[in-house]
Amino acid sequence: MKGTRQSEILHIIETHKIETQEELARYLEQEGYRVTQATVSRDIKELGLIKVADKNGGQRYAVMQDVKGVFDDRVKIVFRQSVVRVDIADYLIVLHTLPGMAQAAAMVIDGLNWPEIVGTIAGDDTIFVALHDGRKVSSVAEQFRKLMKGLL
């Protein structure tokens, strides 16, 4: 049920301008899904939906990957404001963040979809970034440093 409901959500936001969770819930109910606001909120989070500006000055839900330019801007801001230091430990890159910001910065890193990165693990103020190839650790760390300085 969850998978089909989430597929329906993606279809709805592709075909309609959805501005609120309540509006999305109404569309889902029209398609036969009985949902609560909490369910819709969880689905939005799990699907990685964000609100973006539309051409008429309003806002609508969209899939993060569908709005590359908006995502890139947010990446730069969150990353610059969160990450304070980049270290290397063998095949891992260790990013140090302000307290409480590691998870947000890790989500941003995951959204970059850099092919060198296998994945991230975030604590409160530290992120481990695992790479496929240890020989690329220095170049990826340098990319993170450039991103910290706003050069990317």
XYZ file of C-alpha atoms in Angstrom:
152
model
C 0.000 0.000 0.000
C 2.764 2.439 0.936
C 4.679 1.873 -2.303
C 1.636 2.371 -4.500
C 0.567 5.420 -2.499
C 4.012 6.979 -2.879
C 3.980 6.240 -6.607
C 0.626 7.987 -6.789
C 2.074 10.977 -4.925
C 4.848 11.267 -7.513
C 2.274 11.086 -10.297
C 0.110 13.743 -8.620
C 2.945 16.237 -8.168
C 4.023 15.695 -11.779
C 0.558 16.402 -13.141
C -0.786 19.012 -10.679
C 0.550 22.061 -8.896
C 0.432 20.898 -5.275
C 1.153 23.652 -2.764
C 0.165 22.076 0.578
C 0.043 18.725 2.320
C -3.718 19.131 2.702
C -4.100 19.582 -1.040
C -2.011 16.471 -1.660
C -4.153 14.527 0.824
C -7.318 15.590 -1.054
C -5.901 14.340 -4.358
C -4.905 11.054 -2.734
C -8.408 10.625 -1.312
C -9.864 11.245 -4.783
C -7.716 8.329 -5.963
C -9.022 6.089 -3.163
C -6.250 6.460 -0.569
C -7.364 7.200 2.994
C -4.503 9.188 4.536
C -3.794 11.355 7.540
C -1.694 14.504 7.526
C 1.030 12.576 9.394
C 1.116 9.912 6.670
C 1.370 12.536 3.937
C 4.132 14.300 5.862
C 6.125 11.047 6.240
C 5.677 10.246 2.550
C 6.918 13.705 1.566
C 10.019 13.227 3.706
C 10.706 9.684 2.466
C 10.299 10.711 -1.173
C 12.648 13.667 -0.736
C 10.066 16.186 -1.914
C 10.831 19.862 -1.507
C 8.905 23.036 -2.190
C 10.086 25.092 -5.130
C 8.977 28.355 -6.662
C 6.848 28.020 -9.759
C 6.752 30.379 -12.741
C 3.801 32.354 -11.327
C 5.439 33.178 -8.003
C 3.695 30.436 -6.030
C 5.182 27.270 -4.600
C 4.738 23.611 -5.391
C 6.107 20.257 -4.332
C 8.781 18.692 -6.548
C 11.241 15.822 -6.419
C 14.652 17.091 -5.339
C 16.441 15.632 -8.395
C 13.958 17.410 -10.702
C 15.083 20.825 -9.505
C 18.850 20.573 -9.862
C 19.497 24.313 -9.789
C 17.485 24.877 -6.616
C 19.056 21.839 -4.965
C 22.546 23.000 -5.901
C 21.949 26.409 -4.286
C 20.655 24.836 -1.084
C 23.572 22.394 -1.054
C 26.052 25.199 -1.159
C 24.360 27.169 1.596
C 23.820 24.238 3.973
C 27.273 22.857 3.350
C 29.047 26.216 3.776
C 27.140 27.011 6.952
C 27.583 23.543 8.487
C 30.997 22.106 7.665
C 33.994 23.535 9.512
C 36.799 21.092 8.649
C 37.668 18.300 6.200
C 40.063 15.503 7.198
C 41.232 12.316 5.500
C 41.477 8.902 7.192
C 42.651 6.220 4.734
C 39.719 5.709 2.313
C 37.340 7.852 4.386
C 36.789 11.574 4.378
C 35.813 12.916 7.777
C 33.816 16.132 7.792
C 33.448 18.071 11.034
C 30.339 20.234 11.355
C 28.780 22.587 13.814
C 26.948 20.691 16.582
C 23.675 19.214 15.369
C 24.402 19.858 11.667
C 26.032 16.609 10.527
C 22.813 14.904 9.454
C 21.696 17.864 7.347
C 25.103 18.135 5.691
C 25.194 14.350 5.069
C 21.794 14.521 3.386
C 23.197 17.229 1.124
C 26.267 15.111 0.310
C 24.055 12.132 -0.529
C 22.040 14.383 -2.839
C 25.157 15.380 -4.762
C 25.266 11.872 -6.253
C 29.023 12.032 -6.756
C 30.011 8.681 -8.289
C 33.130 8.389 -6.099
C 31.035 8.279 -2.905
C 29.648 4.976 -1.604
C 27.734 6.586 1.257
C 27.764 8.684 4.392
C 27.332 8.088 8.108
C 26.457 11.108 10.232
C 26.546 11.663 13.949
C 25.909 14.967 15.696
C 28.927 16.905 14.445
C 30.878 14.410 12.337
C 30.289 12.760 8.959
C 32.179 9.773 7.557
C 32.183 9.727 3.757
C 33.175 6.354 2.294
C 34.632 6.199 -1.205
C 34.770 3.401 -3.767
C 38.426 4.037 -4.471
C 40.927 5.204 -1.853
C 43.045 6.807 -4.573
C 40.331 9.456 -5.062
C 40.192 10.507 -1.414
C 42.395 13.587 -1.845
C 40.549 14.909 -4.887
C 37.107 14.434 -3.292
C 38.319 16.066 -0.062
C 39.527 19.010 -2.147
C 36.091 19.247 -3.800
C 34.536 19.439 -0.321
C 36.990 22.208 0.650
C 36.052 24.156 -2.483
C 32.385 23.689 -1.667
C 33.058 25.036 1.858
C 34.587 28.174 0.357
C 31.821 28.671 -2.194
C 34.113 27.892 -5.140
C 31.806 25.145 -6.491
